[in-house]
Short mmCIF file of C-alpha atoms in Angstrom, two decimals:
data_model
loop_
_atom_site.label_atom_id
_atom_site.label_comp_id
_atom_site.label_asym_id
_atom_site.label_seq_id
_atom_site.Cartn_x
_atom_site.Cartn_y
_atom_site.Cartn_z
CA UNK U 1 46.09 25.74 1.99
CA UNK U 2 45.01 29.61 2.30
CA UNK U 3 45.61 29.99 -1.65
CA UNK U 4 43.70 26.36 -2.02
CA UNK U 5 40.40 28.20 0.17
CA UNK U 6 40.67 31.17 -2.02
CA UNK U 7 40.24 29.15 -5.07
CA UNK U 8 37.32 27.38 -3.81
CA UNK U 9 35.94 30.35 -3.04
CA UNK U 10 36.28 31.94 -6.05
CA UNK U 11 35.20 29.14 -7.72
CA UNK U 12 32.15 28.95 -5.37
CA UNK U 13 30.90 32.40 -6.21
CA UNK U 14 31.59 32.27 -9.82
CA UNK U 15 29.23 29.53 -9.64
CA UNK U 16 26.73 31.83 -8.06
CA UNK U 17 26.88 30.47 -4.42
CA UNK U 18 26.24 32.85 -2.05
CA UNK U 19 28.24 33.16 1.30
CA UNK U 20 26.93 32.12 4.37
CA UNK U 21 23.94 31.03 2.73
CA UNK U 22 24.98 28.27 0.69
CA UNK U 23 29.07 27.90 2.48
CA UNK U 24 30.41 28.67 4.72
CA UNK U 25 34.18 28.24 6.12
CA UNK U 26 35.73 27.14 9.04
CA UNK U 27 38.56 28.76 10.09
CA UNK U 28 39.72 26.80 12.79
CA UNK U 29 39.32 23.81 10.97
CA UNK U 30 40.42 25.18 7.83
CA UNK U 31 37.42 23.65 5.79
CA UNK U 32 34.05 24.72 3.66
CA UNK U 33 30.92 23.67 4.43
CA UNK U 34 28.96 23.12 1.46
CA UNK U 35 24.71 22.50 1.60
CA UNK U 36 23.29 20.41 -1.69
CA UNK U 37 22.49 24.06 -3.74
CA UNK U 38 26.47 24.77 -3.69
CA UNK U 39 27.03 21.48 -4.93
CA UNK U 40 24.10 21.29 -7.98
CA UNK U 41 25.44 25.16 -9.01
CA UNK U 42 29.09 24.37 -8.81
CA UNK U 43 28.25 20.99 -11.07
CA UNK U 44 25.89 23.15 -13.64
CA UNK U 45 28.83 25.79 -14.02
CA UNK U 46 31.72 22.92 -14.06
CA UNK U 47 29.85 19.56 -15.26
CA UNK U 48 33.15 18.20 -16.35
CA UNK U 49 33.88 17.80 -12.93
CA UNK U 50 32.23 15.26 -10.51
CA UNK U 51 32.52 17.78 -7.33
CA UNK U 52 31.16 15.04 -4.55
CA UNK U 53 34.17 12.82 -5.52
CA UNK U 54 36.02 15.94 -4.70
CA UNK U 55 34.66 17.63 -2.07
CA UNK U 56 32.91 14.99 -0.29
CA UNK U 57 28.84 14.70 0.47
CA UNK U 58 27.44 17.91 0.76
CA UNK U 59 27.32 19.85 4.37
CA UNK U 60 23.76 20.46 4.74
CA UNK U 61 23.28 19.55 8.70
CA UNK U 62 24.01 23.14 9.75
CA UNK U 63 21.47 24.64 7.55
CA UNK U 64 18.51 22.29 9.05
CA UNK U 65 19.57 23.63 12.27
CA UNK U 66 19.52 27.24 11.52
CA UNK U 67 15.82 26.22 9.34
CA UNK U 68 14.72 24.80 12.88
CA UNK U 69 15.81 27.26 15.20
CA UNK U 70 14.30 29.99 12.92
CA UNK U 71 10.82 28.03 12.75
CA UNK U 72 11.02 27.86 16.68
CA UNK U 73 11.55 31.12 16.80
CA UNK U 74 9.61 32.78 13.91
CA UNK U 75 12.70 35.01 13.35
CA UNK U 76 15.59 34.76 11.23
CA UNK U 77 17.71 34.69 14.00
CA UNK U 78 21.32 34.20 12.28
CA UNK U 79 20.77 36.58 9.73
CA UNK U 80 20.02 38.94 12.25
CA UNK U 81 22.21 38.47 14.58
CA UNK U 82 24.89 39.28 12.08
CA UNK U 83 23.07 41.90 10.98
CA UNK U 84 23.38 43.49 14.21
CA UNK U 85 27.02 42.09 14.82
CA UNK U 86 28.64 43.62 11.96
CA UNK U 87 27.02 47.30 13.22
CA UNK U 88 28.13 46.82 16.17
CA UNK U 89 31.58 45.68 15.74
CA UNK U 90 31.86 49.16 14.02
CA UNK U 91 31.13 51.45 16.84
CA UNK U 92 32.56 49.69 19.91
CA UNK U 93 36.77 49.71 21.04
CA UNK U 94 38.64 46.40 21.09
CA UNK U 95 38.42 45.62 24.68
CA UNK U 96 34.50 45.38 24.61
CA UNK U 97 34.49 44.14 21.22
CA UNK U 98 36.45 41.06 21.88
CA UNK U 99 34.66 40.64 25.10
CA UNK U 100 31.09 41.26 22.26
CA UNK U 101 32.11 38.69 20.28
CA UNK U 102 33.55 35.90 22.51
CA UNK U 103 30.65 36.08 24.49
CA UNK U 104 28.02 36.04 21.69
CA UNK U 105 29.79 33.34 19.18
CA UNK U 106 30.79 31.24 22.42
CA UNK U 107 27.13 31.41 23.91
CA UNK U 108 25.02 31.18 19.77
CA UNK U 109 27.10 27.67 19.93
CA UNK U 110 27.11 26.50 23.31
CA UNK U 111 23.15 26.79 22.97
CA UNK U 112 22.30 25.65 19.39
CA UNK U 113 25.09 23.46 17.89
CA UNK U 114 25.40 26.02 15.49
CA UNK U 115 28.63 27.78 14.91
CA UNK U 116 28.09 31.30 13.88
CA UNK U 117 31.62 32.46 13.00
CA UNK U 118 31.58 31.71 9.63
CA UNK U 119 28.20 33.57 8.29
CA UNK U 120 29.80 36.80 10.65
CA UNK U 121 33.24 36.27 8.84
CA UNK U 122 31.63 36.47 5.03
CA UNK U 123 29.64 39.30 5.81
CA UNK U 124 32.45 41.66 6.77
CA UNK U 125 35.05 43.20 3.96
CA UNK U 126 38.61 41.60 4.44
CA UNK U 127 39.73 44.17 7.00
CA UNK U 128 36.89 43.18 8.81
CA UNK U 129 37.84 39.84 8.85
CA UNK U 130 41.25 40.42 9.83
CA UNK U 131 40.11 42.49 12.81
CA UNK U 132 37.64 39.51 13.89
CA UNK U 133 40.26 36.77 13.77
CA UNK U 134 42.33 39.32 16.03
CA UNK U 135 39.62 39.99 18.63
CA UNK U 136 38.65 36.43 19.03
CA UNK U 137 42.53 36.00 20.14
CA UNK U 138 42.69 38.71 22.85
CA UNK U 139 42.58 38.01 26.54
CA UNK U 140 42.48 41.48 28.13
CA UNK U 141 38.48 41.64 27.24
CA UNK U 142 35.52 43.90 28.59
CA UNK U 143 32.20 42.18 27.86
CA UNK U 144 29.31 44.69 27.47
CA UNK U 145 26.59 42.25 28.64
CA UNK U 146 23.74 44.35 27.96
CA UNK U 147 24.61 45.25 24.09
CA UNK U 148 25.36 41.35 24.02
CA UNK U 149 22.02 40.70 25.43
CA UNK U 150 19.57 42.86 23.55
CA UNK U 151 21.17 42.41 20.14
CA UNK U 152 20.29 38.57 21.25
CA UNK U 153 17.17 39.05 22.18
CA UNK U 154 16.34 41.47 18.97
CA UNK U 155 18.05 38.50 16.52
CA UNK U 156 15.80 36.08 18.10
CA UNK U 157 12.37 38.41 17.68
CA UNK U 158 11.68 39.85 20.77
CA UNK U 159 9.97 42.74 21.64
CA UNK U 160 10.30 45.54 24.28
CA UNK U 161 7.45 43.76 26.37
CA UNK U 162 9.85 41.12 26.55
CA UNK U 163 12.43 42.66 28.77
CA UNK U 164 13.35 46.06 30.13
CA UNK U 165 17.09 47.28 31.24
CA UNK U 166 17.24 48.80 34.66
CA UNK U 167 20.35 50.68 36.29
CA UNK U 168 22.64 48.04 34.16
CA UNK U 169 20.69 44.82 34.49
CA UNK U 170 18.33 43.01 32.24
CA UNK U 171 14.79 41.86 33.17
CA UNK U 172 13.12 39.60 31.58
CA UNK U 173 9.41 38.20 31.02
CA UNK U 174 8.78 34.38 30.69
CA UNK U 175 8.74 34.76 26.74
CA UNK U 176 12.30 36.82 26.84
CA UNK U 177 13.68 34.38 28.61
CA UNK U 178 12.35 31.46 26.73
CA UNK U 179 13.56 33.27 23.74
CA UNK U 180 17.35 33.49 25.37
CA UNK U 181 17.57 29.93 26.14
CA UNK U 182 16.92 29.08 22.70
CA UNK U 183 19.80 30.74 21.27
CA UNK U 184 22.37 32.18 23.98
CA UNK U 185 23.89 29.46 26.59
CA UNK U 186 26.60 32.01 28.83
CA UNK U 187 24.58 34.22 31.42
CA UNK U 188 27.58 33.44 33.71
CA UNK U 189 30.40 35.39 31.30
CA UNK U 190 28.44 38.37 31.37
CA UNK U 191 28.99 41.33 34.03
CA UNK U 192 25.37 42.05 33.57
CA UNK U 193 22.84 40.81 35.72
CA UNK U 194 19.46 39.06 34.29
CA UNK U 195 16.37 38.92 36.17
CA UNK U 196 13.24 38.11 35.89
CA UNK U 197 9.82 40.84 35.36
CA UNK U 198 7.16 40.16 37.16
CA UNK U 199 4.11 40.12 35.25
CA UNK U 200 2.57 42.45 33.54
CA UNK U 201 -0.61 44.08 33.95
CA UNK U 202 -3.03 44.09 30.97
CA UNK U 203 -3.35 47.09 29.09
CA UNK U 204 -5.86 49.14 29.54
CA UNK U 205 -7.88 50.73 26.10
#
């Protein structure tokens, strides 16, 4: 099966599919997700083959979500938020990046349906991806809430008069936490503490 995915993937790329854009795979369920553009490049580069008879309809549920939670939120929230993942992965020790990562791809699906494992996995280089799939199996975890939290709130487009960080806990203003509950679902996982700000004066000029 693993050297079955690696042709597909191959073959997916030769075709000039891009990952996590136009597939993605699922590891637990060992399958690709295709959307309609995979399928028309893959039959333009292979038209001797008739790949819905192979592969099935295409996949393209996932993408309307991530198209409809970015028009909600007028940010490209996934791309983002891996963005911001990958850099992060980099600097911070196992412990509190398995407790990162749990927390984020656990919360990202518990709130929109929409599994962001997969676009994470194809944008990190195969040791990355090896040190992923380990972190996601550790127990002995140490979730930095507030690096979870911000990087959330950045992916999703909010600003520093959204929320402010005091002495370890995260405030909030009516927009930040509208933006949270949009895309994060797991406030209770976190050691952090997330309150509300009260509201804010107008600027003076």
């Amino acid at each position: 099966m693993r050297q079955t995915a690696v042709d597909l993937f191959q073959l997916l790329v030769e075709a000039g599919a891009v990952p996590g854009q136009d597939f993605s795979c699922d590891a637990e369920q060992a399958a690709f997700h295709l959307n309609e553009r995979c399928y028309d490049l893959l039959q333009a580069a292979f038209p001797q083959v008739d790949w819905s008879d192979v592969l099935g309809a295409p996949q393209a549920g996932v993408q309307h979500q991530i198209e409809a939670l970015h028009e909600a939120l007028g940010s490209h929230f996934v791309d983002q938020l891996v963005a911001l993942m990958v850099s992060r992965l980099t600097a911070l020790a196992d412990d509190e990046a398995a407790g990162y990562v749990q927390a984020i791809l656990v919360g990202v699906e518990s709130a929109t349906g929409i599994a962001i494992f997969p676009f994470l996995q194809a944008a990190l280089d195969w040791a990355g991806q090896a040190r992923l799939e380990w972190l996601l199996r550790q127990t002995a975890i140490a979730i930095p809430g507030e690096l979870c939290l911000q990087d959330l709130l950045q992916a999703a487009g909010a600003t520093s008069q959204d929320y402010e960080t005091h002495a370890g806990e995260l405030w909030l203003t009516e927009a930040g936490w509208q933006r949270l509950a949009l895309v994060w679902d797991g406030e209770c996982t976190l050691g952090t503490r997330v309150e509300a700000l009260p509201p804010r004066s107008p600027k003076q000029f």
